[in-house]
Tab-separated table of N, CA and C in Angstrom:
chain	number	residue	atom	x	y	z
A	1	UNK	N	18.597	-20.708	-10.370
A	1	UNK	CA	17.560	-19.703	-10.242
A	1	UNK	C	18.243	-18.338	-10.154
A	2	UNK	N	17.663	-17.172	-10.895
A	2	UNK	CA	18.583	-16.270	-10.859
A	2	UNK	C	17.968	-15.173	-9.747
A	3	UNK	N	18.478	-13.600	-9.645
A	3	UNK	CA	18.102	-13.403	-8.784
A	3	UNK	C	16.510	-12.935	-8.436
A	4	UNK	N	16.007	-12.032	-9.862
A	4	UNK	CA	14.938	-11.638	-10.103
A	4	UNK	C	14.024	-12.712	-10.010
A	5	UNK	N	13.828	-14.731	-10.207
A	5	UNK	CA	13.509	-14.751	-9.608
A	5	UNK	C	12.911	-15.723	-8.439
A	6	UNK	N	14.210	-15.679	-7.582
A	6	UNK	CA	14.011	-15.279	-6.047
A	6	UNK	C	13.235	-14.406	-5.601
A	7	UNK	N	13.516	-12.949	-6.059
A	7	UNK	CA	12.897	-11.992	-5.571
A	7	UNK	C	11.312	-11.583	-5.373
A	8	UNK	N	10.950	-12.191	-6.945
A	8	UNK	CA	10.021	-12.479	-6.829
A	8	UNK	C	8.972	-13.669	-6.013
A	9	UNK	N	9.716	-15.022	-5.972
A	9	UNK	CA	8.734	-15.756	-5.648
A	9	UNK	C	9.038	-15.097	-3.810
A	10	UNK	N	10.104	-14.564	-3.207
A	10	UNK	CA	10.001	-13.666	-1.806
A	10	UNK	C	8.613	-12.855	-1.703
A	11	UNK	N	8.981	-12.239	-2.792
A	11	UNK	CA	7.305	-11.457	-2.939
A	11	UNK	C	6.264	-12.128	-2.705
A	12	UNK	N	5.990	-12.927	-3.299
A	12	UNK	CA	5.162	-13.990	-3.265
A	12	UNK	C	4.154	-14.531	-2.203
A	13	UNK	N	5.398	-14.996	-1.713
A	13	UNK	CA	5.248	-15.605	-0.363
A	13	UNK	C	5.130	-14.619	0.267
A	14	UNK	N	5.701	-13.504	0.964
A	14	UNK	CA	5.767	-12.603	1.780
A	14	UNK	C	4.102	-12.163	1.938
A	15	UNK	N	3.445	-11.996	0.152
A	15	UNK	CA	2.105	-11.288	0.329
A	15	UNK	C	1.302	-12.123	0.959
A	16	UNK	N	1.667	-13.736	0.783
A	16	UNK	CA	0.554	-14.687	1.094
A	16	UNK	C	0.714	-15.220	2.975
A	17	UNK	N	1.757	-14.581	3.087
A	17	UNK	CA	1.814	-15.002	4.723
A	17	UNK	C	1.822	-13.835	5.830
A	18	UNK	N	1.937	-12.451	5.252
A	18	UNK	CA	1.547	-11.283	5.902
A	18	UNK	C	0.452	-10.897	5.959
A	19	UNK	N	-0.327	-11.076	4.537
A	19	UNK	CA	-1.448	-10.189	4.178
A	19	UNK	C	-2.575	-11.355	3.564
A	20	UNK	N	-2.458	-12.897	3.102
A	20	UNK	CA	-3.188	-14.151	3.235
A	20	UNK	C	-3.590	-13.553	1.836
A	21	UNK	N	-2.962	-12.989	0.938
A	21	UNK	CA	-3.340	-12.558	-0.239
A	21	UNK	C	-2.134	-13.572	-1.516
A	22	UNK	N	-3.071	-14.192	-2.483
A	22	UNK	CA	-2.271	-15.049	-3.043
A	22	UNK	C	-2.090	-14.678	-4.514
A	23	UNK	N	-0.697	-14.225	-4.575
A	23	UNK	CA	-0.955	-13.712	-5.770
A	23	UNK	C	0.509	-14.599	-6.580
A	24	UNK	N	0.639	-14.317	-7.733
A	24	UNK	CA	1.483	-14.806	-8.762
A	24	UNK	C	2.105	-14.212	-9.409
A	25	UNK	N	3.316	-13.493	-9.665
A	25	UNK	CA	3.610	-12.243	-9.907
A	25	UNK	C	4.332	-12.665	-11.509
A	26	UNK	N	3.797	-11.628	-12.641
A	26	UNK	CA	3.555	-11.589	-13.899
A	26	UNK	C	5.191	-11.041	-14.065
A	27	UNK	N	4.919	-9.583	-13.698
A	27	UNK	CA	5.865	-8.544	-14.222
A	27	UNK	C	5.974	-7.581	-12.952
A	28	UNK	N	7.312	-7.283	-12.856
A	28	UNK	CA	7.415	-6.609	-11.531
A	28	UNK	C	7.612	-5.131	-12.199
A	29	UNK	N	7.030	-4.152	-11.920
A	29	UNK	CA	6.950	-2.529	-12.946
A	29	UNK	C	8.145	-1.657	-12.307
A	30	UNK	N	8.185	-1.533	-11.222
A	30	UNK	CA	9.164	-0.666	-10.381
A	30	UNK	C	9.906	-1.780	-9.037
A	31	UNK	N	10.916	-2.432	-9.133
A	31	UNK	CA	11.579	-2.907	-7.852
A	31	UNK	C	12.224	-2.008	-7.037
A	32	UNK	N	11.796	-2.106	-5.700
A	32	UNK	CA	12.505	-1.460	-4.687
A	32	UNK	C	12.893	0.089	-5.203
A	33	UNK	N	12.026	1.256	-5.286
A	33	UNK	CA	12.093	2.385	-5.995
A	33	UNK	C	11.586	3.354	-4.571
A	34	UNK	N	13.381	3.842	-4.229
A	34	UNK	CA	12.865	4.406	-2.670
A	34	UNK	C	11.029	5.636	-2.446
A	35	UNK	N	10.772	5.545	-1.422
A	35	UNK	CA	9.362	6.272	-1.297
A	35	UNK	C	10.222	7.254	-0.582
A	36	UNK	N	11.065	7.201	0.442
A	36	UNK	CA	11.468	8.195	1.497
A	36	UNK	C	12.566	8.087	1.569
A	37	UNK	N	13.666	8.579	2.668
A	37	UNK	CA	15.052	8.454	2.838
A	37	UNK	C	15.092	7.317	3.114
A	38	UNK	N	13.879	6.164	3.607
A	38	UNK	CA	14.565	4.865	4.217
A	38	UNK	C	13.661	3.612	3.851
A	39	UNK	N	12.900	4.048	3.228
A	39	UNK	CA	11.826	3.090	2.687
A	39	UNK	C	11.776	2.750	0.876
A	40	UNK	N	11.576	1.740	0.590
A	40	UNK	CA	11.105	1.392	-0.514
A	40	UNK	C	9.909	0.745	-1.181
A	41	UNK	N	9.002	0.578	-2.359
A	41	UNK	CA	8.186	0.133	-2.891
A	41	UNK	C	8.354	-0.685	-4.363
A	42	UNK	N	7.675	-1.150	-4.035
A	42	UNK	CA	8.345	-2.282	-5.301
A	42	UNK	C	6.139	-2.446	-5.674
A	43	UNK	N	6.039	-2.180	-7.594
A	43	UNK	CA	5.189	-2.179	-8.131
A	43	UNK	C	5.227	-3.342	-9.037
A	44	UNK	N	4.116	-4.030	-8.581
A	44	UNK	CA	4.291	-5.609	-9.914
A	44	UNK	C	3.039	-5.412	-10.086
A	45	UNK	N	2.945	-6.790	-11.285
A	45	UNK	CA	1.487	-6.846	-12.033
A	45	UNK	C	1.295	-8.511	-11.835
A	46	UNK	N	0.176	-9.148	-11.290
A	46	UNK	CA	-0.099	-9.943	-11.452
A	46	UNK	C	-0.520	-11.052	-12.821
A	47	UNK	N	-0.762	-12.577	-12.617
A	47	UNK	CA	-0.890	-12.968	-13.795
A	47	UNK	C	-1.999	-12.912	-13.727
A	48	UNK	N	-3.370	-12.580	-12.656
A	48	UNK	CA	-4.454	-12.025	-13.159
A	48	UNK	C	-4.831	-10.447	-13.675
A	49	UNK	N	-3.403	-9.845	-14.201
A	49	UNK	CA	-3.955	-8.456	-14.272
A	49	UNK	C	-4.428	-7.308	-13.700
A	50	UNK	N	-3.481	-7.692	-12.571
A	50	UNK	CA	-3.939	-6.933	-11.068
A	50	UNK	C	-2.992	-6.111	-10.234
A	51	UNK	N	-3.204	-5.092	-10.411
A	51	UNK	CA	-1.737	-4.045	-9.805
A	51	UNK	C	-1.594	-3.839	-8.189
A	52	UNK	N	-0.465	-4.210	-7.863
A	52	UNK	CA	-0.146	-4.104	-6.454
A	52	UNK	C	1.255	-3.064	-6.206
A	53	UNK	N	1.069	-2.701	-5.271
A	53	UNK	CA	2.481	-1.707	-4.498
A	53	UNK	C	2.496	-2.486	-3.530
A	54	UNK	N	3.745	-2.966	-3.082
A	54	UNK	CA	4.100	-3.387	-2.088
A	54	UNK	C	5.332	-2.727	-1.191
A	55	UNK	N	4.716	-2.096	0.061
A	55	UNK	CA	6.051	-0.662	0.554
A	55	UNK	C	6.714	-1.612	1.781
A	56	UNK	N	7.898	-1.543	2.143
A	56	UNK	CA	8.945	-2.487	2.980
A	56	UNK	C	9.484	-1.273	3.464
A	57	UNK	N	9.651	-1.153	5.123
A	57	UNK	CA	9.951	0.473	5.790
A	57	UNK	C	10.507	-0.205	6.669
A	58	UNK	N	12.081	0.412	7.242
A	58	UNK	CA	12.583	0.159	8.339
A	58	UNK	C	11.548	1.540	9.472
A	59	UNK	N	11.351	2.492	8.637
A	59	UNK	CA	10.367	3.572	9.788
A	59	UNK	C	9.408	2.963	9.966
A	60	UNK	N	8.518	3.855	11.188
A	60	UNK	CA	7.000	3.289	11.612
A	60	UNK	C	6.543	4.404	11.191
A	61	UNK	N	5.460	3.183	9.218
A	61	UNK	CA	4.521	3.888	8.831
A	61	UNK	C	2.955	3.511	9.314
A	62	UNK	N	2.550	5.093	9.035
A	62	UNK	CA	0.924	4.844	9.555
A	62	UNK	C	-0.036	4.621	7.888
A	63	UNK	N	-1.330	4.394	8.019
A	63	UNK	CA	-2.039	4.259	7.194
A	63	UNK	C	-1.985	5.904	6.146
A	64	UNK	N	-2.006	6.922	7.125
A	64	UNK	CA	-2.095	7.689	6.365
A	64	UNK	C	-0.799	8.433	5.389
A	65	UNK	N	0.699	8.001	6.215
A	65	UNK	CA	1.966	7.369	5.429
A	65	UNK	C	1.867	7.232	4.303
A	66	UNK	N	1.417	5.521	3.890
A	66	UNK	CA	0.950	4.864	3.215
A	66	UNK	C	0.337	5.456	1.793
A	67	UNK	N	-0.790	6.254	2.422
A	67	UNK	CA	-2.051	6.812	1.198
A	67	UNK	C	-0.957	8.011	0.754
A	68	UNK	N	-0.145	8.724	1.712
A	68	UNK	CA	0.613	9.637	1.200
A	68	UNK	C	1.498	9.457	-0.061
A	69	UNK	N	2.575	8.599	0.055
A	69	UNK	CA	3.153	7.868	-0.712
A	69	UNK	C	2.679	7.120	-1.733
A	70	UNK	N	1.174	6.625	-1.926
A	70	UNK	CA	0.870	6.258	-3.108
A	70	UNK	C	0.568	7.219	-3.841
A	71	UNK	N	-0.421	8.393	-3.361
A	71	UNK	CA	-0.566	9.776	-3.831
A	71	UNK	C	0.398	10.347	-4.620
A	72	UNK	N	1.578	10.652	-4.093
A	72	UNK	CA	2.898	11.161	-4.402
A	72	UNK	C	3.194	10.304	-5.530
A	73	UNK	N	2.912	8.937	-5.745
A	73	UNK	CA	3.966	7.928	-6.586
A	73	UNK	C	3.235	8.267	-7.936
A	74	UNK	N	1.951	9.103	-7.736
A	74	UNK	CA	1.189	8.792	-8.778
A	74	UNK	C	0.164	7.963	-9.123
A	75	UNK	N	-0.200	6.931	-7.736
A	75	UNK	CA	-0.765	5.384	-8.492
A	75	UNK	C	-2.217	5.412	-7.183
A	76	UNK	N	-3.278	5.445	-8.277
A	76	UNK	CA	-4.675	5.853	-6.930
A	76	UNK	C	-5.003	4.306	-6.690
A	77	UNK	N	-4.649	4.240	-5.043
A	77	UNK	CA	-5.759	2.727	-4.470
A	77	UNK	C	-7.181	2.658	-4.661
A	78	UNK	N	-7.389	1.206	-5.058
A	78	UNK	CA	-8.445	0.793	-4.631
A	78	UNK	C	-9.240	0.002	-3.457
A	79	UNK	N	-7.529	-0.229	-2.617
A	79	UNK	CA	-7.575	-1.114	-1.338
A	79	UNK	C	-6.190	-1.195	-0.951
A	80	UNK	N	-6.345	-0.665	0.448
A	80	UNK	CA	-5.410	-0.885	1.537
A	80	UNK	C	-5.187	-2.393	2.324
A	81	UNK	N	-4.602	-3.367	1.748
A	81	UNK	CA	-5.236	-4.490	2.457
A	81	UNK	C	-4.228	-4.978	3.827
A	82	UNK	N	-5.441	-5.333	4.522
A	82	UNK	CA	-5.165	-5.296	6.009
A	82	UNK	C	-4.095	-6.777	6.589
A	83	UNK	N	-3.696	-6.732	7.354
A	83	UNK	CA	-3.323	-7.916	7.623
A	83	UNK	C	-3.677	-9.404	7.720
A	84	UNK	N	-3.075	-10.309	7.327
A	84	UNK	CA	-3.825	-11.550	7.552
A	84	UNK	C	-4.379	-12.067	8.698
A	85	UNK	N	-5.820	-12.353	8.036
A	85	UNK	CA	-7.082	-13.251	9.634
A	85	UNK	C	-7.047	-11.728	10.109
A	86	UNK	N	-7.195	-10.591	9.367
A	86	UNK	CA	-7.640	-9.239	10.318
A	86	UNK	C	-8.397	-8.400	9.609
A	87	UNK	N	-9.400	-8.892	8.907
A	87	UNK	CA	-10.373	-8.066	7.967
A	87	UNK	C	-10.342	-6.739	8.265
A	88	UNK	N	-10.778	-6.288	9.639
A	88	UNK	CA	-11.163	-4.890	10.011
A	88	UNK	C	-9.904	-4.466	10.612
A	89	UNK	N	-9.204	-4.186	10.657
A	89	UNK	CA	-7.875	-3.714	11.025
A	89	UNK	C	-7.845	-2.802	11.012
A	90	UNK	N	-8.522	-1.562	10.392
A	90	UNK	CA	-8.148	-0.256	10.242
A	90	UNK	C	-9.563	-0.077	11.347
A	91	UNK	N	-10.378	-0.504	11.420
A	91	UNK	CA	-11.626	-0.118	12.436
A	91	UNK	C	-11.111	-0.403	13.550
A	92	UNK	N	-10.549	-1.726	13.860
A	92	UNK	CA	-10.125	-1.614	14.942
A	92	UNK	C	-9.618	-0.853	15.905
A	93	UNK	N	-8.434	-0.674	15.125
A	93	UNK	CA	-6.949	0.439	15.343
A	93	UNK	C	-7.710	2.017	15.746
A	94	UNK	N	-8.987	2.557	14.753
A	94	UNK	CA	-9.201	3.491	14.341
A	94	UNK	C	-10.394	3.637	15.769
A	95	UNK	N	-11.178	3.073	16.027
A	95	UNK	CA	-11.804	2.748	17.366
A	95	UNK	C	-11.443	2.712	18.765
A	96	UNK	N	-10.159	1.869	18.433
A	96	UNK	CA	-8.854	1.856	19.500
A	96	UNK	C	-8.546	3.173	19.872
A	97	UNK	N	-8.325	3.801	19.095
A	97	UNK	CA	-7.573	5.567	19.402
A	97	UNK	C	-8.518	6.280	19.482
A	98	UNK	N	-9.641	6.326	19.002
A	98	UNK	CA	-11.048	6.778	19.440
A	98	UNK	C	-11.177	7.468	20.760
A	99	UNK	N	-11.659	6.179	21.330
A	99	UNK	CA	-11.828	5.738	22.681
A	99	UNK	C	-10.296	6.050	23.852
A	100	UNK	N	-9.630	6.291	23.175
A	100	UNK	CA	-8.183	6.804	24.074
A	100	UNK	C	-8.788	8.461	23.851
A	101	UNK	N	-9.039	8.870	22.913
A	101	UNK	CA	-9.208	10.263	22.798
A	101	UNK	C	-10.427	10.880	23.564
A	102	UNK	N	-11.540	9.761	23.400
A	102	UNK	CA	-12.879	10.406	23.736
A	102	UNK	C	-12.964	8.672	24.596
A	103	UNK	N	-12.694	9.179	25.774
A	103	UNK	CA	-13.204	7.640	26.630
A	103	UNK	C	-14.753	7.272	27.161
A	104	UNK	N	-15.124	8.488	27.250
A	104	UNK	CA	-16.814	8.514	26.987
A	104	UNK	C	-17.990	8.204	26.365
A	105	UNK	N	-17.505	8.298	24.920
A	105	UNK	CA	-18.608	8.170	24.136
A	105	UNK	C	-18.559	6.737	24.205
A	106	UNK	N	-20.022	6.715	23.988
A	106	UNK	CA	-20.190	5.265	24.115
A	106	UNK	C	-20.744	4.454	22.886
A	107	UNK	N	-21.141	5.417	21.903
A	107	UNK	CA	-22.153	5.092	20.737
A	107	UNK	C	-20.965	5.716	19.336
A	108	UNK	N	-20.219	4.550	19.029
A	108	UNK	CA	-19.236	5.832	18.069
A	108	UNK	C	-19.765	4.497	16.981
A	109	UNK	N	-19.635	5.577	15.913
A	109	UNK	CA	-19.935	5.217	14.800
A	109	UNK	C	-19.025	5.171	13.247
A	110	UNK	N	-19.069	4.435	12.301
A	110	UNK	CA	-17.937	4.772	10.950
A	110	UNK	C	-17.325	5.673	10.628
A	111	UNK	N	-18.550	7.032	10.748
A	111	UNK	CA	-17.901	8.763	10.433
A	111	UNK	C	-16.791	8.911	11.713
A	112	UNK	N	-17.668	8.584	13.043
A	112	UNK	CA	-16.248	9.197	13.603
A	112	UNK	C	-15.150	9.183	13.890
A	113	UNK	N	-14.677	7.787	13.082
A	113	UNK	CA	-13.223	6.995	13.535
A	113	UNK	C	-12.707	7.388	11.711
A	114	UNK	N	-13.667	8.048	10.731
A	114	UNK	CA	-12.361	7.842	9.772
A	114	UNK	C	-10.937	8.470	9.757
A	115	UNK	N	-11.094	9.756	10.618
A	115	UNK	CA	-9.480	9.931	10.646
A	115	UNK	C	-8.505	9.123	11.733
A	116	UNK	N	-9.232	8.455	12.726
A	116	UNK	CA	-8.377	7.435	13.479
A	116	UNK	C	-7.717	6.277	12.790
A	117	UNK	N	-8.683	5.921	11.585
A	117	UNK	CA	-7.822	4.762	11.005
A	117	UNK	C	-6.768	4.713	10.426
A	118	UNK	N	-6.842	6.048	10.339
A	118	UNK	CA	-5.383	6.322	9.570
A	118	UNK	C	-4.124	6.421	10.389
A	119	UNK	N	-4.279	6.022	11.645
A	119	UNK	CA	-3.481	6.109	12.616
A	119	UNK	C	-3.136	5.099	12.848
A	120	UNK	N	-3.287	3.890	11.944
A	120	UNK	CA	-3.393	2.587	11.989
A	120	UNK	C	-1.846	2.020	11.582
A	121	UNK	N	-0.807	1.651	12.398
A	121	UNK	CA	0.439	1.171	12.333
A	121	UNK	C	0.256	0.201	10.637
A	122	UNK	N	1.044	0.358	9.889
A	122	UNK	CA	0.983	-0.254	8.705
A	122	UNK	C	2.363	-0.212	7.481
A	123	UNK	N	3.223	-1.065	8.432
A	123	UNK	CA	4.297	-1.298	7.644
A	123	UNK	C	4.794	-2.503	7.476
A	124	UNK	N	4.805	-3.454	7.000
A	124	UNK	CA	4.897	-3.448	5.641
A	124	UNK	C	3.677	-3.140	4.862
A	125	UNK	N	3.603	-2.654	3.875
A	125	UNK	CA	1.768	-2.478	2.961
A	125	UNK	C	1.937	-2.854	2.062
A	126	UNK	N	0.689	-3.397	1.611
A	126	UNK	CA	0.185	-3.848	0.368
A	126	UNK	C	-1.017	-3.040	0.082
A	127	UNK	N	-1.013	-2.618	-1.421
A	127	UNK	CA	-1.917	-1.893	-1.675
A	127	UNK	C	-2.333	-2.310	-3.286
A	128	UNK	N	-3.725	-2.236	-3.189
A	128	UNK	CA	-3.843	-3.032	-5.049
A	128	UNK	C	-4.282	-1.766	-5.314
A	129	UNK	N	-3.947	-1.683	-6.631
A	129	UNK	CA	-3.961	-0.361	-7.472
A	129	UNK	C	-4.954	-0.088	-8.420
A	130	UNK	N	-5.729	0.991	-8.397
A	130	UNK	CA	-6.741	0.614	-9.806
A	130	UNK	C	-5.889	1.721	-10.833
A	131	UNK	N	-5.048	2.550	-10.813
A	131	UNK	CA	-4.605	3.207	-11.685
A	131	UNK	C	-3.438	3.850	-11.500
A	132	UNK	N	-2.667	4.035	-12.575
A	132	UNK	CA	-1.783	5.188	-12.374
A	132	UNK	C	-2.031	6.299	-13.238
A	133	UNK	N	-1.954	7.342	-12.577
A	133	UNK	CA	-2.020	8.610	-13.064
A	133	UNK	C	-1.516	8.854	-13.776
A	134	UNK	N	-1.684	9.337	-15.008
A	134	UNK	CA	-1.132	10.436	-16.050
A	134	UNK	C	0.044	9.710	-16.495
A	135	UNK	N	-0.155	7.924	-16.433
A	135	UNK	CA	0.992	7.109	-16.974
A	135	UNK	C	1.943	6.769	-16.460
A	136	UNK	N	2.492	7.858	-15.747
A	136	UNK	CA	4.086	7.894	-14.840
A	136	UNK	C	3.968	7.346	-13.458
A	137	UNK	N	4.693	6.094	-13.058
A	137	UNK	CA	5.571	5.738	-11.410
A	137	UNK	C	6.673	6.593	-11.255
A	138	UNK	N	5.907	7.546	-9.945
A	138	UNK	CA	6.963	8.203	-9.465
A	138	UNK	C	8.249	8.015	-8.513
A	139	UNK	N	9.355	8.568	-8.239
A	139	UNK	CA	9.707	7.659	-7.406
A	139	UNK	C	10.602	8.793	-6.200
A	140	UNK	N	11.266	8.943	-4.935
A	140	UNK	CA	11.570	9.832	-4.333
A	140	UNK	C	13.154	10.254	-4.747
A	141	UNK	N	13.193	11.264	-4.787
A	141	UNK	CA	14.624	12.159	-5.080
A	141	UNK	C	14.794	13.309	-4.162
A	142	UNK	N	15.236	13.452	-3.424
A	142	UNK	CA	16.089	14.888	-2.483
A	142	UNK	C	16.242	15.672	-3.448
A	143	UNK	N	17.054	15.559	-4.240
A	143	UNK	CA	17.665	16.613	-5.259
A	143	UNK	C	16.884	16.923	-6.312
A	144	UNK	N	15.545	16.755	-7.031
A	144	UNK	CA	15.240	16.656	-8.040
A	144	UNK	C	13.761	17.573	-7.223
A	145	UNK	N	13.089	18.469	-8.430
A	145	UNK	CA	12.042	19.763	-7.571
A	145	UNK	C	10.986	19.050	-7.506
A	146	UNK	N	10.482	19.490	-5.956
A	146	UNK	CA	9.248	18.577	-5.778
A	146	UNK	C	9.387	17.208	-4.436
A	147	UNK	N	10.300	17.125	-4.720
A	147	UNK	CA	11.277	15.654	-4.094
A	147	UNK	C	10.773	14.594	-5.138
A	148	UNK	N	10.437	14.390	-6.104
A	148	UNK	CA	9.944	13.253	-6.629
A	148	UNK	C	10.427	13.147	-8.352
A	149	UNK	N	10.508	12.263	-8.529
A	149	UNK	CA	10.861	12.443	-10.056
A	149	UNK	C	10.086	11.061	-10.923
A	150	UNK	N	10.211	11.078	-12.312
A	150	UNK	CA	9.758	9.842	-12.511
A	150	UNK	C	10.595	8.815	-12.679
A	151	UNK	N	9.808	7.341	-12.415
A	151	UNK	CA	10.820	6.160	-12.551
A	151	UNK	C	10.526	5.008	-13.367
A	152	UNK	N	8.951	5.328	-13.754
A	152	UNK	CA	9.202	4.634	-14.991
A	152	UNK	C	7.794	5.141	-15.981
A	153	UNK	N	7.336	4.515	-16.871
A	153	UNK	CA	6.154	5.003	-17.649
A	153	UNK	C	5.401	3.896	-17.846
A	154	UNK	N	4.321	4.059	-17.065
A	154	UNK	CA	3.537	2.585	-17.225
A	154	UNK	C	2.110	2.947	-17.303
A	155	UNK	N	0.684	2.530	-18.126
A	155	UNK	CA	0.153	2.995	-17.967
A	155	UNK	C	-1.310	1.524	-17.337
A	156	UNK	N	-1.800	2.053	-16.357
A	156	UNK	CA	-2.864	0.994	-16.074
A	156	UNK	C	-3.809	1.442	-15.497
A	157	UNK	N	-4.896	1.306	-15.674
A	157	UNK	CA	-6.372	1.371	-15.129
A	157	UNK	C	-7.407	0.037	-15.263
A	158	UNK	N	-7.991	-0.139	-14.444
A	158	UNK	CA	-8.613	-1.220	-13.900
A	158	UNK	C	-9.981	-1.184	-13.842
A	159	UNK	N	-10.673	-1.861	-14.807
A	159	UNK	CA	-11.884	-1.478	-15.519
A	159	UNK	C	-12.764	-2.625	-14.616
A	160	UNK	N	-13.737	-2.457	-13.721
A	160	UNK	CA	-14.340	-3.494	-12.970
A	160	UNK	C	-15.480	-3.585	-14.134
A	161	UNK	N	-15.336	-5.221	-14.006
A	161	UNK	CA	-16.163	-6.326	-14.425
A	161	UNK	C	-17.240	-6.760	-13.502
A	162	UNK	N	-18.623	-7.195	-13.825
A	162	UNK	CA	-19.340	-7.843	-13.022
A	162	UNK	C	-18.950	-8.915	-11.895
């Protein structure tokens, strides 16, 4: 077995026992293509045709981390997916800090926790992709203007079906 893939069926497994998401990995688009000074993301395509980022951080990233770095890479989510057996994870978290902030209210509602969720501890991530922008995976550079440069040319959008 060679190494690519190992790496992959790691992937694999990793998505289906972190995140209870079972996927089969087609074509991997970007491996391990740093996001920051200490983090990386690795972009594959499923054999159902289904784009995922998957980010691996020795730092503690938050949700809004996360949305940053896909932003930056170029590639717009369609889902942040939460941990496994934890559907609401970002409500939780986002409720959680709420209620540390405002210990009073007693009646809180969706609007007022959306910027708490983003406060939502979330490293390792998985994120399924409905597109990349303007074709290009970006990827992080110090030296290059902007901090970002491109790393590869891929183009996908994700046309929902009934």
């Amino acid at each position: 077995m060679d190494n690519a893939t190992f790496d992959q069926l790691a992937l694999e497994r990793t998505c289906k026992t972190l995140f209870g998401v079972d996927v089969e990995v087609k074509q991997v688009i970007a491996w391990r293509v740093p996001v920051n000074r200490t983090d990386h993301a690795t972009v594959f395509l499923t054999t159902k045709k289904q784009l995922y980022a998957y980010v691996e951080a020795q730092s503690r990233l938050l949700l809004s981390d996360v949305k940053k770095i896909m932003s930056r890479m170029g590639l717009k989510a369609e889902l942040y997916v939460p941990p496994k057996g934890r559907p609401r994870y970002f409500d939780e978290v986002g409720r959680k800090k709420f209620n540390e902030v405002f210990p009073g209210r007693t009646h809180v509602t969706d609007d007022d926790i959306v910027f708490y969720r983003t406060l939502a501890p979330y490293a390792p991530a998985l994120v399924q992709i409905n597109e990349v922008k303007n074709g290009v995976v970006y990827q992080f550079d110090s030296d290059a203007s902007g901090g970002w440069r491109p790393a590869i040319k891929f183009t996908y959008r994700r046309i929902r079906t009934s």
